[in-house]
Short mmCIF file of C-alpha atoms and ligand atoms in Angstrom, two decimals:
data_model
loop_
_atom_site.label_atom_id
_atom_site.label_comp_id
_atom_site.label_asym_id
_atom_site.label_seq_id
_atom_site.Cartn_x
_atom_site.Cartn_y
_atom_site.Cartn_z
CA MET A 1 -0.44 11.75 20.85
CA GLN A 2 -2.45 10.12 18.19
CA GLN A 3 -3.68 6.63 19.15
CA LEU A 4 -2.03 3.94 17.11
CA PRO A 5 -4.01 1.47 15.12
CA ALA A 6 -4.01 -2.25 16.18
CA TYR A 7 -1.54 -3.03 13.43
CA ILE A 8 1.19 -0.73 14.68
CA GLN A 9 2.78 -1.92 18.04
CA GLU A 10 5.43 -0.56 20.15
CA ALA A 11 7.99 -2.94 21.51
CA ASN A 12 11.16 -2.01 23.56
CA GLY A 13 10.95 1.53 22.11
CA ASP A 14 10.59 0.13 18.39
CA LEU A 15 7.63 0.51 16.21
CA TRP A 16 6.45 -2.50 14.22
CA LEU A 17 3.79 -2.77 11.49
CA THR A 18 2.21 -6.18 11.62
CA GLU A 19 0.30 -7.26 8.52
CA ASN A 20 -2.28 -9.98 9.34
CA GLU A 21 -1.88 -11.88 6.08
CA ARG A 22 -3.92 -14.95 6.90
CA GLU A 23 -5.05 -16.99 9.92
CA ASN A 24 -1.53 -18.45 10.65
CA LEU A 25 0.76 -15.97 9.01
CA LYS A 26 1.74 -12.36 10.26
CA LEU A 27 4.32 -10.23 8.65
CA SER A 28 6.07 -7.62 10.62
CA TYR A 29 8.14 -4.71 9.41
CA ARG A 30 10.30 -2.49 11.76
CA VAL A 31 9.29 1.02 11.30
CA LYS A 32 11.55 4.14 11.55
CA GLU A 33 8.80 6.75 11.39
CA ILE A 34 5.10 7.21 10.70
CA VAL A 35 5.21 9.84 8.03
CA VAL A 36 1.47 10.16 7.34
CA SER A 37 -1.47 8.56 9.16
CA GLU A 38 -4.86 9.93 7.99
CA HIS A 39 -8.31 8.49 7.49
CA SER A 40 -10.16 9.00 4.18
CA PRO A 41 -13.85 8.12 3.58
CA TYR A 42 -12.49 4.72 2.19
CA GLN A 43 -9.56 3.54 4.19
CA HIS A 44 -6.88 4.36 6.75
CA VAL A 45 -4.02 5.73 4.68
CA MET A 46 -0.41 5.47 6.06
CA ILE A 47 3.05 6.33 4.63
CA LEU A 48 5.57 4.66 6.83
CA ASP A 49 9.36 4.75 6.68
CA SER A 50 10.60 1.22 7.31
CA TYR A 51 14.12 -0.10 7.88
CA ASP A 52 14.34 -2.68 5.25
CA PHE A 53 11.85 -1.57 2.61
CA GLY A 54 12.19 2.27 2.82
CA ARG A 55 8.95 4.25 2.59
CA MET A 56 5.74 2.29 2.12
CA LEU A 57 2.17 2.97 1.32
CA VAL A 58 -0.07 1.13 3.84
CA LEU A 59 -3.85 0.92 3.39
CA ASP A 60 -5.91 -0.40 6.26
CA GLY A 61 -2.64 -2.09 7.68
CA VAL A 62 -1.81 -3.66 4.32
CA VAL A 63 1.38 -2.84 2.57
CA GLN A 64 0.63 -1.76 -1.04
CA THR A 65 3.95 -0.74 -2.40
CA THR A 66 7.54 0.34 -1.22
CA SER A 67 10.52 2.35 -2.26
CA LEU A 68 12.58 -0.83 -2.41
CA ASP A 69 10.68 -3.05 -4.82
CA GLY A 70 7.58 -0.98 -5.94
CA PHE A 71 9.22 -0.62 -9.45
CA ILE A 72 9.02 -4.40 -10.02
CA TYR A 73 5.25 -4.49 -9.88
CA ASN A 74 4.64 -1.18 -11.46
CA GLU A 75 6.95 -1.92 -14.52
CA MET A 76 5.36 -5.34 -14.96
CA ILE A 77 1.75 -4.20 -14.77
CA SER A 78 2.48 -1.37 -17.36
CA HIS A 79 5.16 -2.35 -19.87
CA VAL A 80 3.91 -5.79 -20.58
CA PRO A 81 0.58 -4.65 -21.96
CA LEU A 82 1.86 -1.57 -23.51
CA SER A 83 4.64 -3.50 -25.43
CA LEU A 84 1.96 -5.98 -26.71
CA HIS A 85 -0.16 -3.18 -28.21
CA PRO A 86 1.01 -1.87 -31.53
CA ASP A 87 0.09 1.70 -31.05
CA PRO A 88 -1.25 2.49 -27.69
CA LYS A 89 -2.86 5.98 -27.62
CA SER A 90 -5.57 6.05 -24.86
CA VAL A 91 -4.83 4.16 -21.44
CA LEU A 92 -7.07 3.85 -18.50
CA ILE A 93 -5.64 2.93 -15.14
CA ILE A 94 -8.15 1.76 -12.50
CA GLY A 95 -6.77 2.19 -8.89
CA GLY A 96 -2.93 2.77 -9.04
CA GLY A 97 -3.19 5.63 -6.50
CA ASP A 98 0.56 5.30 -5.87
CA CYS A 99 1.02 6.75 -9.42
CA GLY A 100 3.82 4.19 -10.17
CA ALA A 101 1.84 2.58 -13.07
CA ALA A 102 0.98 6.02 -14.64
CA ARG A 103 4.52 7.04 -14.35
CA GLU A 104 5.62 4.02 -16.54
CA VAL A 105 2.85 4.49 -19.04
CA ALA A 106 3.84 8.07 -19.42
CA LYS A 107 7.15 6.80 -20.96
CA TYR A 108 5.36 5.89 -24.27
CA ALA A 109 5.39 8.71 -26.71
CA SER A 110 2.53 7.23 -28.59
CA VAL A 111 0.22 7.63 -25.60
CA GLU A 112 -1.96 10.80 -25.73
CA GLN A 113 -4.24 10.29 -22.83
CA ILE A 114 -3.86 8.49 -19.39
CA ASP A 115 -7.06 8.41 -17.35
CA MET A 116 -6.39 7.33 -13.84
CA VAL A 117 -9.62 6.41 -12.00
CA GLU A 118 -8.65 6.22 -8.31
CA ILE A 119 -11.40 6.13 -5.70
CA ASP A 120 -9.33 7.78 -3.09
CA GLU A 121 -7.67 11.11 -3.66
CA LEU A 122 -5.92 10.99 -0.43
CA VAL A 123 -3.85 8.10 -1.62
CA VAL A 124 -2.59 10.14 -4.69
CA GLU A 125 -1.82 13.10 -2.61
CA VAL A 126 0.25 11.47 0.04
CA CYS A 127 2.12 9.34 -2.52
CA LYS A 128 2.94 12.45 -4.70
CA GLU A 129 4.32 14.14 -1.64
CA HIS A 130 5.80 11.55 0.52
CA LEU A 131 6.45 8.46 -1.84
CA GLN A 132 8.33 9.94 -4.66
CA ASP A 133 10.49 6.88 -5.20
CA VAL A 134 7.34 5.27 -6.58
CA SER A 135 5.28 8.13 -7.69
CA GLY A 136 8.07 10.27 -9.20
CA ASN A 137 5.82 13.19 -8.15
CA LEU A 138 4.06 12.54 -11.47
CA SER A 139 2.98 15.73 -13.25
CA ASP A 140 2.60 14.66 -16.90
CA PRO A 141 -0.15 16.73 -18.54
CA ARG A 142 -1.46 13.67 -20.46
CA VAL A 143 -2.53 12.19 -16.92
CA ARG A 144 -6.10 12.99 -16.07
CA PHE A 145 -6.91 12.19 -12.35
CA LEU A 146 -10.48 11.14 -11.94
CA TYR A 147 -11.37 10.52 -8.26
CA ARG A 148 -14.14 7.92 -8.72
CA ASP A 149 -15.12 4.47 -8.28
CA GLY A 150 -13.68 2.52 -11.13
CA VAL A 151 -16.49 -0.02 -11.07
CA GLU A 152 -18.98 2.73 -11.96
CA PHE A 153 -16.53 4.46 -14.34
CA VAL A 154 -16.29 1.41 -16.71
CA LYS A 155 -20.03 1.07 -16.85
CA GLU A 156 -20.20 4.29 -18.83
CA ALA A 157 -17.11 3.89 -21.14
CA SER A 158 -17.63 2.29 -24.50
CA GLU A 159 -14.84 1.29 -27.08
CA HIS A 160 -12.69 4.17 -25.81
CA TYR A 161 -9.33 2.61 -24.59
CA ASP A 162 -6.49 0.85 -26.23
CA VAL A 163 -5.12 -0.57 -22.93
CA ILE A 164 -6.71 -0.81 -19.41
CA ILE A 165 -4.69 -1.52 -16.45
CA VAL A 166 -6.40 -2.69 -13.25
CA ASP A 167 -3.94 -1.84 -10.56
CA SER A 168 -6.15 -2.72 -7.61
CA SER A 169 -5.63 -3.48 -3.90
CA ASP A 170 -6.67 -6.95 -2.53
CA PRO A 171 -10.16 -8.07 -3.09
CA VAL A 172 -11.56 -6.62 0.08
CA GLY A 173 -13.31 -3.35 0.73
CA PRO A 174 -13.65 -0.95 -2.28
CA ALA A 175 -11.60 -3.25 -4.44
CA LYS A 176 -13.74 -6.43 -4.05
CA GLN A 177 -15.82 -5.63 -7.22
CA LEU A 178 -12.63 -5.05 -9.22
CA PHE A 179 -12.49 -8.87 -9.27
CA GLU A 180 -16.08 -9.62 -10.35
CA ARG A 181 -17.22 -10.88 -13.70
CA ASP A 182 -19.44 -7.94 -14.40
CA PHE A 183 -16.52 -5.58 -13.86
CA TYR A 184 -14.56 -7.50 -16.51
CA GLN A 185 -17.43 -7.47 -18.90
CA ASN A 186 -17.63 -3.56 -18.55
CA ILE A 187 -13.76 -3.38 -19.17
CA TYR A 188 -14.32 -5.48 -22.26
CA ASN A 189 -16.83 -2.99 -23.46
CA ALA A 190 -14.73 0.11 -22.67
CA LEU A 191 -11.88 -1.37 -24.77
CA LYS A 192 -11.48 -0.49 -28.47
CA ARG A 193 -11.96 -3.40 -30.97
CA ASP A 194 -8.24 -4.27 -30.75
CA GLY A 195 -7.71 -3.38 -27.06
CA LEU A 196 -6.29 -5.32 -24.20
CA MET A 197 -6.48 -5.31 -20.35
CA VAL A 198 -4.36 -6.48 -17.54
CA CYS A 199 -5.05 -6.91 -13.87
CA GLN A 200 -3.05 -8.12 -10.97
CA SER A 201 -4.41 -11.57 -10.00
CA GLN A 202 -2.71 -12.15 -6.65
CA SER A 203 -0.30 -14.73 -5.46
CA PRO A 204 0.02 -18.19 -7.00
CA ILE A 205 1.25 -19.48 -3.71
CA PHE A 206 -1.35 -18.20 -1.29
CA HIS A 207 -4.33 -17.09 -3.38
CA PHE A 208 -4.65 -19.66 -6.21
CA ASP A 209 -8.36 -19.51 -5.91
CA VAL A 210 -8.47 -15.83 -6.72
CA LEU A 211 -5.99 -16.36 -9.60
CA GLU A 212 -7.98 -19.26 -11.01
CA GLN A 213 -11.19 -17.33 -10.83
CA THR A 214 -9.69 -14.27 -12.44
CA HIS A 215 -8.15 -16.31 -15.29
CA SER A 216 -11.41 -18.18 -15.85
CA ARG A 217 -13.44 -14.98 -15.89
CA ILE A 218 -11.18 -13.14 -18.34
CA ASN A 219 -10.64 -16.24 -20.42
CA GLY A 220 -14.54 -16.54 -20.67
CA LEU A 221 -14.75 -12.88 -22.13
CA PHE A 222 -11.53 -12.39 -24.24
CA PRO A 223 -10.59 -14.55 -27.21
CA VAL A 224 -6.90 -14.34 -26.02
CA THR A 225 -5.81 -14.62 -22.37
CA ARG A 226 -2.26 -14.80 -21.19
CA MET A 227 -0.85 -14.99 -17.59
CA TYR A 228 2.41 -13.79 -16.37
CA THR A 229 4.42 -13.58 -13.16
CA ALA A 230 7.19 -11.66 -11.36
CA VAL A 231 8.65 -11.91 -8.00
CA VAL A 232 7.84 -8.86 -5.69
CA PRO A 233 9.41 -9.35 -2.17
CA THR A 234 6.81 -7.11 -0.49
CA TYR A 235 3.95 -9.28 -1.52
CA PRO A 236 3.16 -12.36 0.56
CA GLY A 237 4.53 -15.43 -1.16
CA GLY A 238 6.93 -13.31 -3.42
CA LEU A 239 5.68 -14.71 -6.60
CA TRP A 240 2.92 -12.51 -8.10
CA SER A 241 0.54 -13.05 -10.98
CA PHE A 242 -0.91 -10.78 -13.75
CA THR A 243 -3.72 -11.84 -16.08
CA LEU A 244 -4.07 -10.24 -19.48
CA GLY A 245 -7.03 -10.33 -21.83
CA SER A 246 -6.96 -9.26 -25.46
CA LYS A 247 -9.58 -8.74 -28.16
CA ARG A 248 -7.15 -9.59 -30.86
CA GLU A 249 -4.27 -11.93 -31.52
CA LEU A 250 -1.09 -10.88 -29.74
CA PRO A 251 2.49 -10.96 -31.07
CA GLU A 252 4.51 -14.08 -29.86
CA PRO A 253 6.65 -13.10 -26.76
CA GLU A 254 9.76 -13.50 -28.88
CA GLU A 255 8.77 -10.77 -31.11
CA LEU A 256 8.45 -8.20 -28.38
CA ARG A 257 11.11 -5.26 -28.42
CA PHE A 258 11.87 -2.94 -25.60
CA ASP A 259 13.68 0.38 -25.39
CA LYS A 260 12.40 2.15 -22.24
CA GLU A 261 14.53 3.42 -19.37
CA THR A 262 13.57 1.02 -16.45
CA GLN A 263 14.94 -0.68 -13.36
CA TYR A 264 13.41 -4.18 -13.75
CA VAL A 265 11.73 -4.70 -17.21
CA ASN A 266 14.10 -5.46 -20.18
CA GLN A 267 13.62 -7.33 -23.47
CA ASP A 268 14.47 -10.64 -21.92
CA ILE A 269 12.07 -10.24 -19.08
CA LEU A 270 9.28 -9.30 -21.44
CA GLN A 271 9.90 -12.27 -23.65
CA ARG A 272 10.12 -14.74 -20.72
CA CYS A 273 7.51 -13.57 -18.03
CA PHE A 274 4.87 -15.73 -19.78
CA GLN A 275 6.69 -18.92 -18.98
CA LEU A 276 4.75 -20.33 -16.07
CA PRO A 277 5.82 -22.78 -13.43
CA GLN A 278 4.50 -26.33 -13.76
CA PHE A 279 1.99 -26.22 -10.89
CA MET A 280 0.30 -23.18 -12.52
CA ARG A 281 0.16 -24.80 -15.98
CA LYS A 282 -1.32 -27.87 -14.49
CA ARG A 283 -3.88 -26.22 -12.28
CA LEU A 284 -4.98 -23.93 -15.02
CA SER A 285 -4.86 -26.70 -17.73
CA LEU A 286 -2.50 -24.53 -19.94
N1 SAM B 1 0.22 -2.31 -6.30
C1 SAM B 1 -0.68 -2.58 -5.17
C2 SAM B 1 -0.99 -4.04 -4.78
O1 SAM B 1 -1.03 -4.92 -5.58
O2 SAM B 1 -1.14 -4.10 -3.61
C3 SAM B 1 -1.88 -1.78 -5.35
C4 SAM B 1 -1.72 -0.43 -5.68
S1 SAM B 1 -2.91 0.75 -5.54
C5 SAM B 1 -2.32 1.57 -4.16
C6 SAM B 1 -4.42 0.23 -5.32
C7 SAM B 1 -5.43 1.32 -5.34
O3 SAM B 1 -6.76 0.95 -5.66
C8 SAM B 1 -5.58 2.01 -3.94
O4 SAM B 1 -5.05 3.36 -3.96
C9 SAM B 1 -7.18 2.01 -3.74
O5 SAM B 1 -7.62 3.27 -3.22
C10 SAM B 1 -7.66 1.79 -5.14
N2 SAM B 1 -9.03 1.28 -5.35
C11 SAM B 1 -9.50 0.33 -4.57
N3 SAM B 1 -10.80 0.03 -4.98
C12 SAM B 1 -11.07 0.94 -6.03
C13 SAM B 1 -12.24 1.17 -6.94
N4 SAM B 1 -13.37 0.53 -6.70
N5 SAM B 1 -12.02 2.09 -7.91
C14 SAM B 1 -10.87 2.85 -8.02
N6 SAM B 1 -9.89 2.64 -7.15
C15 SAM B 1 -9.93 1.70 -6.30
#
């Protein structure tokens, strides 16, 4: 039998995944079945079937997305920037191996090209086959899968994209550089003159330092910066943040209209997601 990694334990006949969130916090999920457990050159990739969250993608022991609530994150990271752009045609997704963001972007008829630059082909393969609640077994011909490091990819792109979505894992391992200033500068260069970008900027409750640094870096590069939030039960702290940088003025939230088939985003959510809690406004001086 395959040896279990340290973050999967057996207790009284049950399997548990324990995510070491931080020094004094561990989160444990009771697991029905290990569906996939494989090592890629980048990370340990697992698809687990859990009792409360259904199937989940787990990378190096960290839960990335689940059948239960993956739609909240994927809809928020996709529909907010695409609704803010008047005519999105070319979209770049960096990371996003679970395919959930690409699936949402594909709902826009105006979009002609979706480049998905994911470092790890194994993540895409297993999510398409075993995590279809999230990936929808995406097979839209507009999606071009490029198995490359997103950091290197954006160095070569110039004024090509209308929207760039950075759907990264936490700032450790291969994703660390996806939070660096140079990377955001290259994203800026890869966007057309009226383009905009969004990235996930971690938990306002547990990772305010990362959030603050991301906001400050994007704010230093783009003339317009906006931050928005959503509650994603899977992510530690629940409340999650997204930071958006735009090269041109954006419509006011009240002007946004929405007509896509979704589970979480609607016109009211789009218009209100930019309203930040007081502690965030205060610490970000907004
Ligand atoms: N929604 C998730 C979250 O916030 O936890 C993250 C989704 S997605 C699974 C993150 C993906 O980013 C992973 O599949 C990982 O392989 C990919 N990734 C990490 N570093 C990368 C890099 N430098 N270039 C491209 N993709 C990268």
